[in-house]
Coordinates of C-alpha atoms in Angstrom, one line a residue:
Chain A
M1 CA 0.2 -0.1 0.0
T2 CA 2.7 2.5 1.2
G3 CA 4.6 1.9 -1.7
G4 CA 1.8 2.0 -4.0
A5 CA 1.5 5.6 -3.0
S6 CA 4.6 6.3 -2.4
A7 CA 5.3 5.5 -6.4
R8 CA 2.0 7.4 -7.5
T9 CA 3.6 10.6 -5.6
S10 CA 6.7 10.2 -7.4
F11 CA 5.0 9.7 -10.6
A12 CA 2.9 12.8 -10.2
R13 CA 6.2 14.7 -8.8
R14 CA 8.4 13.6 -11.9
V15 CA 5.2 15.2 -14.2
S16 CA 5.2 18.1 -12.5
T17 CA 8.7 18.7 -12.5
M18 CA 8.9 17.6 -16.0
L19 CA 6.0 20.3 -16.6
Y20 CA 7.6 22.8 -14.6
S21 CA 10.5 22.8 -16.9
R22 CA 8.7 22.8 -20.1
P23 CA 6.3 26.0 -20.3
R24 CA 5.4 25.3 -23.4
T25 CA 3.9 22.1 -23.2
R26 CA 2.0 23.6 -19.8
L27 CA 0.3 26.3 -22.2
G28 CA -0.5 23.4 -24.6
L29 CA -2.4 21.6 -21.5
L30 CA -4.1 24.4 -20.7
L31 CA -5.2 25.7 -23.8
S32 CA -6.0 22.3 -25.4
A33 CA -9.5 22.3 -24.0
P34 CA -10.9 25.3 -24.0
L35 CA -9.4 26.3 -27.3
A36 CA -10.9 22.9 -28.2
W37 CA -14.7 23.9 -27.4
L38 CA -14.4 27.5 -29.0
V39 CA -12.8 26.5 -32.5
L40 CA -14.4 23.2 -32.7
I41 CA -18.0 24.0 -31.6
Y42 CA -18.4 28.0 -32.3
V43 CA -15.7 28.8 -35.4
A44 CA -16.8 25.3 -36.8
S45 CA -20.3 26.3 -36.4
L46 CA -19.9 30.0 -38.1
A47 CA -18.0 28.5 -40.9
A48 CA -20.5 25.9 -41.7
L49 CA -23.0 28.8 -41.7
L50 CA -21.3 30.6 -44.3
V51 CA -20.8 27.0 -46.4
T52 CA -24.7 26.5 -45.7
A53 CA -25.7 29.9 -47.1
L54 CA -24.6 28.3 -50.5
W55 CA -26.2 25.4 -50.4
T56 CA -30.5 25.0 -51.0
V57 CA -33.4 23.7 -50.1
D58 CA -35.3 20.6 -52.1
D59 CA -38.5 21.8 -53.0
Y60 CA -40.5 18.9 -52.8
T61 CA -38.9 17.0 -49.6
G62 CA -36.9 19.9 -47.9
A63 CA -34.1 18.4 -47.5
I64 CA -31.2 20.4 -47.5
K65 CA -29.1 19.8 -50.8
M66 CA -25.5 20.3 -50.8
E67 CA -25.4 22.1 -54.3
W68 CA -23.2 25.2 -54.7
T69 CA -25.0 28.3 -55.5
F70 CA -24.7 31.7 -54.8
D71 CA -28.6 32.2 -55.7
N72 CA -29.4 32.9 -51.6
I73 CA -26.7 35.4 -51.2
V74 CA -27.8 37.6 -54.4
H75 CA -31.2 36.9 -53.1
V76 CA -31.0 38.3 -50.0
V77 CA -28.6 41.4 -51.7
T78 CA -30.9 42.3 -54.3
G79 CA -34.6 41.4 -53.0
S80 CA -36.4 44.2 -51.8
L81 CA -37.9 42.4 -49.0
Y82 CA -34.4 41.9 -47.4
Q83 CA -33.1 45.7 -48.3
T84 CA -36.2 46.7 -46.9
V85 CA -35.9 45.2 -43.6
T86 CA -32.2 45.6 -43.4
L87 CA -32.6 49.2 -43.6
R88 CA -35.4 49.1 -41.1
T89 CA -33.3 47.2 -38.4
V90 CA -30.1 49.0 -38.8
G91 CA -32.6 52.4 -38.5
V92 CA -34.4 50.9 -35.5
A93 CA -30.9 50.1 -33.9
L94 CA -29.3 53.3 -34.2
L95 CA -32.4 55.1 -33.3
V96 CA -32.0 52.7 -29.8
T97 CA -28.4 53.7 -29.5
V98 CA -28.9 57.0 -29.9
V99 CA -31.9 57.6 -27.6
D100 CA -30.1 56.0 -25.2
L101 CA -26.8 58.0 -25.4
I102 CA -29.2 61.1 -24.8
I103 CA -30.9 59.6 -22.3
A104 CA -27.5 58.5 -20.6
L105 CA -25.3 60.9 -20.5
P106 CA -27.2 63.4 -18.2
I107 CA -27.6 60.5 -15.5
A108 CA -24.1 59.2 -16.3
F109 CA -22.6 62.9 -15.4
F110 CA -24.6 63.5 -12.5
M111 CA -23.4 60.4 -11.2
A112 CA -19.6 61.0 -12.1
K113 CA -19.6 64.8 -11.2
V114 CA -22.7 66.1 -9.5
A115 CA -23.6 63.6 -7.0
S116 CA -22.4 63.3 -3.2
S117 CA -20.5 59.9 -2.9
R118 CA -23.7 58.5 -1.0
I119 CA -26.2 58.9 -3.8
Q120 CA -23.6 58.0 -6.2
R121 CA -23.4 54.5 -4.5
L122 CA -27.4 54.5 -4.4
M123 CA -27.4 55.5 -7.8
V124 CA -25.1 53.0 -9.4
I125 CA -26.9 49.8 -7.3
A126 CA -30.5 51.9 -8.9
V127 CA -29.0 51.7 -12.3
L128 CA -27.5 48.3 -11.8
M129 CA -30.4 46.7 -10.5
P130 CA -32.5 46.3 -13.8
L131 CA -29.7 45.3 -15.7
W132 CA -30.2 41.9 -13.4
A133 CA -33.7 41.7 -14.4
S134 CA -34.5 39.2 -17.0
Y135 CA -34.8 40.8 -20.4
L136 CA -38.0 38.9 -20.9
V137 CA -39.3 40.4 -17.8
K138 CA -38.7 44.1 -18.9
A139 CA -40.0 43.3 -22.6
Y140 CA -43.0 41.5 -21.0
A141 CA -43.6 44.9 -18.9
W142 CA -43.3 46.7 -21.8
R143 CA -46.5 44.9 -23.1
S144 CA -48.2 46.3 -20.1
V145 CA -47.4 49.0 -20.8
L146 CA -48.0 50.0 -23.8
S147 CA -51.6 47.9 -24.2
H148 CA -54.0 50.2 -25.3
D149 CA -56.0 49.8 -21.7
G150 CA -52.3 50.3 -20.6
I151 CA -50.6 52.5 -17.9
L152 CA -49.2 54.6 -21.3
A153 CA -52.8 55.2 -22.6
W154 CA -54.2 56.0 -19.1
L155 CA -51.3 58.7 -18.6
L156 CA -51.5 60.2 -22.2
R157 CA -55.0 60.2 -22.9
P158 CA -55.9 63.5 -20.8
L159 CA -53.2 65.2 -23.0
G160 CA -55.4 64.0 -26.0
L161 CA -52.5 61.2 -27.2
D162 CA -52.6 57.5 -27.7
T163 CA -50.1 54.9 -26.5
P164 CA -48.2 54.0 -29.8
G165 CA -49.5 50.4 -29.2
Y166 CA -47.7 47.2 -30.5
S167 CA -45.5 49.0 -33.4
L168 CA -42.3 49.8 -34.8
T169 CA -42.2 53.1 -31.8
G170 CA -43.1 50.1 -29.3
V171 CA -39.8 48.4 -30.3
V172 CA -37.7 51.4 -30.5
L173 CA -39.3 52.5 -26.8
T174 CA -39.0 48.5 -25.5
M175 CA -35.1 47.9 -26.9
G176 CA -34.1 51.4 -25.5
Y177 CA -35.3 50.8 -22.2
I178 CA -33.7 47.6 -22.0
W179 CA -30.2 48.0 -23.2
L180 CA -30.3 51.8 -21.4
P181 CA -28.3 49.9 -18.0
Y182 CA -25.8 48.7 -20.6
V183 CA -25.2 52.3 -22.0
I184 CA -25.3 54.3 -18.2
L185 CA -22.5 52.1 -16.6
P186 CA -19.6 52.5 -19.5
L187 CA -20.4 56.0 -19.9
Y188 CA -20.4 56.5 -16.0
A189 CA -17.1 54.6 -15.6
G190 CA -15.5 56.8 -18.5
L191 CA -17.3 60.0 -16.8
E192 CA -14.9 58.7 -13.6
R193 CA -12.2 58.9 -15.5
V194 CA -12.3 62.4 -16.0
P195 CA -10.1 64.2 -13.4
N196 CA -12.1 67.0 -11.6
S197 CA -8.9 69.1 -11.9
L198 CA -8.8 69.0 -15.7
L199 CA -12.7 70.6 -15.8
E200 CA -11.4 73.2 -13.4
A201 CA -8.5 74.3 -15.4
A202 CA -11.2 75.0 -18.3
S203 CA -12.9 77.0 -16.4
D204 CA -10.2 78.7 -14.7
L205 CA -9.3 79.7 -18.6
G206 CA -12.5 81.2 -19.2
A207 CA -14.6 78.2 -21.0
K208 CA -18.2 77.8 -20.2
S209 CA -19.7 74.8 -19.2
F210 CA -20.8 73.8 -22.7
T211 CA -17.4 74.5 -24.4
T212 CA -16.1 72.2 -21.6
F213 CA -17.9 69.5 -22.1
R214 CA -17.6 69.5 -26.0
T215 CA -13.6 70.3 -26.2
V216 CA -12.6 68.4 -23.2
V217 CA -15.0 65.7 -21.7
L218 CA -16.4 64.5 -24.8
P219 CA -13.0 63.7 -26.7
M220 CA -12.3 61.6 -23.5
L221 CA -15.5 60.0 -23.4
T222 CA -15.5 58.6 -26.7
P223 CA -14.5 54.8 -26.0
A224 CA -16.9 54.8 -23.4
I225 CA -19.4 56.2 -25.9
I226 CA -18.3 53.1 -28.6
A227 CA -18.3 50.7 -25.9
G228 CA -22.1 51.6 -24.9
S229 CA -23.4 51.9 -28.7
I230 CA -21.8 48.3 -29.5
F231 CA -24.4 46.6 -26.6
S232 CA -27.0 48.7 -27.6
F233 CA -26.4 48.2 -31.4
S234 CA -25.2 44.6 -31.4
L235 CA -28.6 43.3 -29.2
T236 CA -30.8 45.4 -31.0
L237 CA -29.6 44.0 -34.7
G238 CA -30.0 40.8 -34.0
D239 CA -33.4 40.8 -31.9
Y240 CA -36.5 39.3 -32.7
I241 CA -38.3 38.4 -29.6
T242 CA -38.7 42.2 -28.3
V243 CA -40.1 42.5 -32.1
N244 CA -42.4 39.5 -31.5
I245 CA -43.6 40.9 -28.1
V246 CA -44.1 44.7 -28.4
G247 CA -44.0 44.8 -32.3
G248 CA -47.1 43.7 -33.6
A249 CA -46.5 42.7 -37.4
S250 CA -43.2 44.6 -37.7
Q251 CA -40.4 42.6 -38.8
M252 CA -36.4 42.9 -38.6
L253 CA -33.7 40.8 -39.6
G254 CA -33.9 38.6 -36.9
N255 CA -37.6 37.6 -37.4
L256 CA -36.9 36.4 -41.2
V257 CA -34.1 34.5 -39.7
Y258 CA -36.3 33.0 -37.3
T259 CA -39.5 32.3 -39.6
N260 CA -36.8 30.5 -42.1
V261 CA -35.2 28.1 -39.5
G262 CA -38.7 27.3 -38.6
T263 CA -42.0 27.8 -40.6
A264 CA -40.4 27.8 -43.7
N265 CA -37.7 25.2 -43.5
N266 CA -34.8 26.6 -45.1
L267 CA -31.6 26.7 -43.7
P268 CA -29.7 27.8 -46.0
M269 CA -31.9 31.4 -46.6
A270 CA -31.8 32.0 -43.1
A271 CA -28.2 31.5 -43.1
A272 CA -27.8 33.9 -46.0
I273 CA -30.0 36.6 -43.8
A274 CA -27.7 36.0 -41.0
L275 CA -24.8 37.3 -42.8
I276 CA -26.1 40.7 -42.6
P277 CA -25.7 41.7 -39.3
I278 CA -22.3 39.5 -39.0
V279 CA -21.1 41.7 -41.8
I280 CA -22.2 45.1 -40.3
M281 CA -20.9 43.9 -36.7
F282 CA -17.7 42.7 -37.9
G283 CA -17.5 46.2 -39.9
Y284 CA -18.4 48.1 -36.9
I285 CA -15.8 46.3 -34.5
A286 CA -13.4 46.6 -37.1
A287 CA -14.3 50.5 -37.5
V288 CA -13.8 51.1 -33.7
R289 CA -10.9 48.6 -32.9
K290 CA -8.5 51.0 -33.2
T291 CA -10.0 53.4 -30.8
G292 CA -9.5 51.0 -28.2
A293 CA -13.0 50.9 -27.0
L294 CA -13.1 47.2 -27.0
E295 CA -10.9 47.3 -23.7
N296 CA -13.9 49.2 -22.2
L297 CA -16.5 46.2 -22.5
Chain B
M1 CA -16.3 73.2 -15.4
R2 CA -18.2 75.3 -12.3
L3 CA -21.8 74.0 -13.1
S4 CA -24.4 76.6 -11.7
N5 CA -26.9 75.5 -9.3
T6 CA -29.6 75.5 -12.1
A7 CA -27.4 73.1 -14.3
R8 CA -26.8 70.9 -10.9
W9 CA -31.0 70.7 -10.2
T10 CA -31.8 70.6 -14.0
L11 CA -29.4 67.5 -14.0
G12 CA -30.5 66.0 -10.9
A13 CA -34.0 66.1 -12.3
I14 CA -33.2 64.6 -15.6
S15 CA -31.7 61.4 -13.5
L16 CA -34.6 61.4 -11.2
L17 CA -37.0 61.3 -14.2
V18 CA -34.5 58.3 -15.7
L19 CA -34.7 56.5 -12.6
T20 CA -38.9 56.5 -12.8
F21 CA -38.6 55.6 -16.3
I22 CA -36.3 52.5 -15.2
Y23 CA -38.7 51.4 -12.7
V24 CA -42.3 51.9 -13.6
P25 CA -42.6 49.3 -15.9
I26 CA -41.7 46.8 -13.5
A27 CA -43.8 48.4 -11.1
V28 CA -46.0 48.0 -13.2
V29 CA -46.0 44.4 -13.8
V30 CA -45.6 44.0 -9.6
I31 CA -48.9 45.7 -9.6
N32 CA -50.5 43.8 -12.3
S33 CA -49.3 40.5 -10.5
F34 CA -52.2 41.3 -7.9
N35 CA -54.5 43.0 -10.8
T36 CA -57.7 41.2 -10.9
S37 CA -58.3 42.0 -14.6
M38 CA -57.4 39.3 -16.9
N39 CA -56.0 41.5 -19.4
M40 CA -54.0 43.6 -17.1
A41 CA -56.1 47.2 -17.5
W42 CA -54.8 50.4 -16.0
P43 CA -55.6 51.3 -13.6
P44 CA -55.9 48.1 -11.3
A45 CA -59.5 47.0 -11.3
G46 CA -59.3 45.0 -7.9
F47 CA -56.4 43.1 -5.6
T48 CA -56.5 39.1 -5.8
L49 CA -54.0 36.6 -4.8
E50 CA -55.5 33.5 -7.5
W51 CA -52.4 34.2 -9.9
W52 CA -49.9 33.7 -7.1
G53 CA -51.8 30.3 -5.9
R54 CA -52.2 29.3 -9.9
A55 CA -48.6 29.8 -10.5
V56 CA -47.1 27.9 -7.2
G57 CA -49.5 25.2 -8.6
S58 CA -48.8 24.9 -12.2
Q59 CA -46.8 21.3 -13.1
G60 CA -45.2 23.2 -16.2
L61 CA -44.4 26.3 -14.5
L62 CA -42.1 24.2 -12.0
A63 CA -41.1 21.6 -14.8
S64 CA -39.2 24.3 -16.5
L65 CA -37.9 26.0 -13.4
G66 CA -36.3 23.4 -12.9
L67 CA -34.8 22.6 -16.0
S68 CA -33.6 26.4 -16.4
I69 CA -31.8 25.4 -13.2
F70 CA -30.3 22.3 -14.7
V71 CA -29.1 23.8 -17.7
A72 CA -27.5 27.0 -16.0
S73 CA -25.7 25.0 -13.4
C74 CA -24.2 22.3 -16.2
A75 CA -23.2 25.6 -18.6
T76 CA -21.6 27.2 -15.4
A77 CA -19.6 24.4 -14.5
I78 CA -18.2 23.7 -18.1
A79 CA -17.6 27.6 -18.2
L80 CA -15.8 28.0 -15.2
L81 CA -13.3 24.6 -16.1
L82 CA -12.9 26.3 -19.6
G83 CA -12.8 29.9 -18.0
T84 CA -10.3 29.3 -15.7
L85 CA -8.1 27.7 -18.1
I86 CA -8.1 29.6 -20.8
S87 CA -7.3 32.8 -18.3
L88 CA -4.5 31.0 -16.9
A89 CA -3.1 30.4 -20.1
L90 CA -3.7 34.1 -21.3
S91 CA -2.4 36.0 -18.5
R92 CA 0.6 33.9 -17.6
Y93 CA 2.2 33.0 -21.2
K94 CA 3.1 35.1 -24.4
F95 CA 2.7 33.4 -27.5
F96 CA 1.5 33.9 -30.9
G97 CA -2.0 34.4 -31.6
R98 CA -3.0 35.6 -28.0
E99 CA -4.8 38.5 -29.7
S100 CA -6.8 36.3 -31.9
V101 CA -7.8 33.5 -28.2
S102 CA -8.7 36.3 -26.7
L103 CA -10.8 38.1 -29.4
L104 CA -12.6 34.1 -29.6
V105 CA -13.5 33.9 -26.1
V106 CA -15.6 37.5 -26.4
L107 CA -17.1 36.9 -29.8
P108 CA -20.1 34.5 -28.9
I109 CA -21.2 37.8 -26.9
A110 CA -20.1 40.3 -28.9
L111 CA -22.2 38.7 -32.0
P112 CA -25.7 39.2 -31.8
G113 CA -27.7 36.0 -30.4
I114 CA -29.4 35.2 -33.1
V115 CA -26.3 34.4 -35.3
T116 CA -24.8 32.4 -32.5
G117 CA -28.2 30.8 -32.3
I118 CA -28.6 30.1 -36.0
A119 CA -24.9 28.9 -36.5
L120 CA -25.4 26.6 -33.8
N121 CA -28.6 25.4 -34.7
N122 CA -26.8 24.6 -38.5
A123 CA -24.4 22.8 -36.8
F124 CA -26.2 20.7 -34.9
R125 CA -29.1 19.8 -36.7
T126 CA -27.2 20.0 -40.7
I127 CA -24.0 19.0 -40.1
M128 CA -23.7 16.5 -37.3
G129 CA -27.5 15.3 -37.3
V130 CA -27.4 15.4 -33.7
Q131 CA -30.9 15.8 -32.2
L132 CA -32.1 19.2 -30.1
S133 CA -32.1 18.4 -26.8
A134 CA -31.2 19.7 -23.1
A135 CA -27.7 19.1 -23.7
T136 CA -27.4 21.5 -27.0
V137 CA -28.7 24.2 -24.8
I138 CA -26.0 23.4 -22.2
I139 CA -23.3 23.6 -24.9
A140 CA -24.7 26.4 -26.3
H141 CA -24.9 28.2 -23.3
A142 CA -21.5 27.8 -21.8
T143 CA -19.9 28.5 -25.1
F144 CA -21.2 32.5 -24.5
C145 CA -20.6 31.9 -20.5
I146 CA -16.9 31.5 -20.8
V147 CA -16.5 35.1 -21.3
T148 CA -18.2 36.2 -18.1
V149 CA -15.5 33.5 -16.0
Y150 CA -12.9 34.6 -18.4
N151 CA -13.4 38.7 -17.4
N152 CA -13.4 38.2 -13.6
V153 CA -10.2 35.8 -14.0
M154 CA -8.3 37.9 -15.9
A155 CA -9.2 40.7 -13.8
R156 CA -8.0 39.1 -10.5
M157 CA -4.8 37.6 -12.1
A158 CA -3.6 41.0 -13.1
R159 CA -3.9 41.9 -9.7
M160 CA -2.5 38.9 -8.4
N161 CA 1.4 38.7 -6.4
R162 CA 3.7 36.3 -8.6
S163 CA 5.9 36.0 -6.1
L164 CA 3.7 33.7 -3.6
E165 CA 3.5 30.5 -6.3
E166 CA 7.2 31.3 -6.9
A167 CA 7.7 31.1 -3.1
S168 CA 5.6 28.3 -3.0
A169 CA 7.7 26.3 -5.9
D170 CA 10.5 27.3 -3.7
L171 CA 9.4 25.7 -1.0
G172 CA 9.0 22.5 -3.1
A173 CA 5.2 22.2 -3.7
G174 CA 4.6 21.0 -7.3
L175 CA 2.3 22.7 -9.6
W176 CA -0.9 21.1 -8.7
T177 CA -0.3 21.9 -4.9
T178 CA 0.7 25.6 -5.7
F179 CA -2.8 25.6 -7.5
R180 CA -4.7 24.3 -5.3
L181 CA -2.9 25.9 -1.9
V182 CA -1.9 29.1 -3.3
T183 CA -3.9 30.5 -6.7
F184 CA -7.1 28.8 -6.2
P185 CA -7.5 30.4 -2.8
Q186 CA -7.1 34.0 -4.7
L187 CA -9.4 33.3 -7.5
R188 CA -11.9 32.3 -5.2
S189 CA -14.4 35.0 -5.2
A190 CA -13.7 35.9 -9.1
L191 CA -14.7 32.6 -9.9
F192 CA -17.6 33.2 -7.5
A193 CA -18.6 36.4 -9.9
G194 CA -18.1 34.7 -12.8
G195 CA -19.8 31.7 -12.2
L196 CA -22.7 33.8 -10.5
L197 CA -23.0 36.0 -13.9
A198 CA -22.6 32.7 -16.0
F199 CA -25.5 31.5 -14.1
G200 CA -27.7 34.5 -14.5
L201 CA -26.8 34.7 -18.4
S202 CA -27.6 31.4 -19.3
F203 CA -31.0 31.5 -16.5
D204 CA -32.1 34.3 -18.7
E205 CA -31.1 33.6 -22.0
I206 CA -33.9 33.3 -24.9
I207 CA -32.8 33.9 -28.0
V208 CA -30.3 31.1 -28.9
T209 CA -32.3 29.1 -26.2
T210 CA -35.1 29.3 -28.8
F211 CA -32.7 27.8 -31.8
T212 CA -30.9 25.0 -29.5
A213 CA -33.9 23.6 -27.7
G214 CA -35.6 20.6 -28.9
S215 CA -39.6 20.9 -29.0
G216 CA -39.8 19.0 -25.5
T217 CA -37.1 21.5 -23.6
Q218 CA -39.0 24.2 -22.0
T219 CA -36.6 26.2 -20.3
L220 CA -38.6 29.2 -18.0
P221 CA -37.8 31.8 -20.8
I222 CA -39.2 29.3 -23.2
W223 CA -42.4 28.7 -20.7
I224 CA -42.7 32.5 -20.0
L225 CA -42.4 33.5 -23.7
T226 CA -45.1 30.7 -25.1
N227 CA -47.2 31.2 -21.9
M228 CA -47.3 35.4 -22.3
F229 CA -49.6 35.3 -25.6
R230 CA -52.2 33.0 -24.1
P231 CA -54.8 35.2 -22.5
N232 CA -55.5 33.1 -19.7
Q233 CA -52.1 32.5 -18.6
A234 CA -51.0 36.2 -19.4
P235 CA -51.3 37.2 -15.1
V236 CA -49.5 34.1 -13.9
V237 CA -46.7 35.5 -16.3
N238 CA -46.9 38.6 -14.2
V239 CA -46.1 36.6 -10.9
V240 CA -43.6 34.8 -12.6
A241 CA -42.0 37.9 -13.6
V242 CA -42.0 39.9 -10.1
A243 CA -40.5 35.9 -8.8
M244 CA -37.5 36.8 -11.2
V245 CA -37.3 40.4 -10.2
I246 CA -36.9 39.6 -6.8
V247 CA -34.7 36.6 -7.5
S248 CA -32.2 38.9 -9.7
V249 CA -31.8 41.4 -6.4
I250 CA -30.0 38.4 -4.8
P251 CA -26.8 38.4 -7.3
I252 CA -26.3 42.0 -7.0
Y253 CA -26.7 42.0 -2.8
V254 CA -23.7 39.2 -3.0
A255 CA -21.8 41.2 -5.4
Q256 CA -22.0 44.2 -3.4
R257 CA -20.9 41.9 -0.2
M258 CA -18.1 40.6 -2.1
A259 CA -17.1 44.0 -3.2
G260 CA -17.4 45.5 0.1
A261 CA -15.3 42.7 1.5
E262 CA -12.8 43.0 -0.7
S263 CA -11.8 47.0 -0.4
K264 CA -12.0 46.3 3.3
R265 CA -9.0 44.0 2.9

């Protein structure tokens, strides 16, 4: 027994000693499992998606035929339905991002530069809390808020207005709501990094508040703004659940992908449509990579 | 910049307005879970506990809750293992392609969920010919959960003192002993935070899930989504929503406590 145990110990010890002197082997052992997972499952799937977009579906059996064709891609690029929906989706994603930035800037500024440290701490928690609340719960909450018997209609009726109901406006409001904490937090962190002394120096040199904001704060804040916009933009771009819940009959790219996977059972077509958000996001990430915003995620 | 009092008050008022905007919809759901009106009409018609009673007694709901907990636990376990391994490799070694590997970890969360969802759906069904099941959901979730563990562990490793590990090696401890007795205890709270985030991410995920779950696999978000559009089930969805908001407070509380404990150290 003791002999066996010590033999095992010495074997483990020998492995350990061998590994200690071979950092490359150590690195290989550490990396092999996670890299295998990410490459074999994720990268291979993305590559397979590209390939599938070049296949087609048998009209009668619905089975996938591995015949190479650019038909799907051509169809997606030239089809007026896809162009309209792409423009609509990008438009909604941009609008949500801009609305969120406009709402997030004042509150982030207040948190970082005006509030006392106690209020500041409470506000960080208050903003963080809904970030943890379920995405579906938030979308569902807006389904009640926007409904024709809902609180928004009730609030607006005395003013002679009505709720936008389940529509594209509803989608923008709901998405803007859902991603707002994701935009406030990076902006707040970015503003925290702007030293107060810089702001004081600007005002000592005679700059008005707005000038200081435009020429000192904004340039320093750009990476944080981009980091925040990546969330709201990317997350809106691929969304179809919120559109189903509060969008009424409106469709975005995600809905087209979803119907092609489900009811239409045309995976190659769905793959071709999914390439649109991939291309847009890669373009966006490539464009902002140089600004150093990705380190702020 | 020296803000005038008017500017300060305006900013404060806007902030208050934004916070109201953030909390009113959640409050509406909470109130509606006690609303006697089935179609969630505002103002509430009356007070009832019927929906809460129905939620507690719903078999489908409880089964989906159980499945969600199971899926999130498995995905978190895989993410913890793979995330720790990859962070140890990336924080301790310089090698060719290091940047690409770190981008690869972030990619599943940076790309829209629908892309990850359809790519995995296509890979499972068309390429591998596998039936969609709870296992495919776990694989999908683990893939995008790695990044939360990775972020937390990387941040911790950057602040960690390497000399402790060197001392341990000098005193004759093997690699595993050093990891178990020196490195791991320092990583523990980072792993906990990362694991908590991973669990929350998986528990709540709906987009990738709809593409990777088989017809019999009903996680809690899928249950919510399907029942939301059924008029007689909608009030019960309100109850589930409130329960989820309450449960989501726990990780914030734990994270705050942990952050507090860390800063005191």
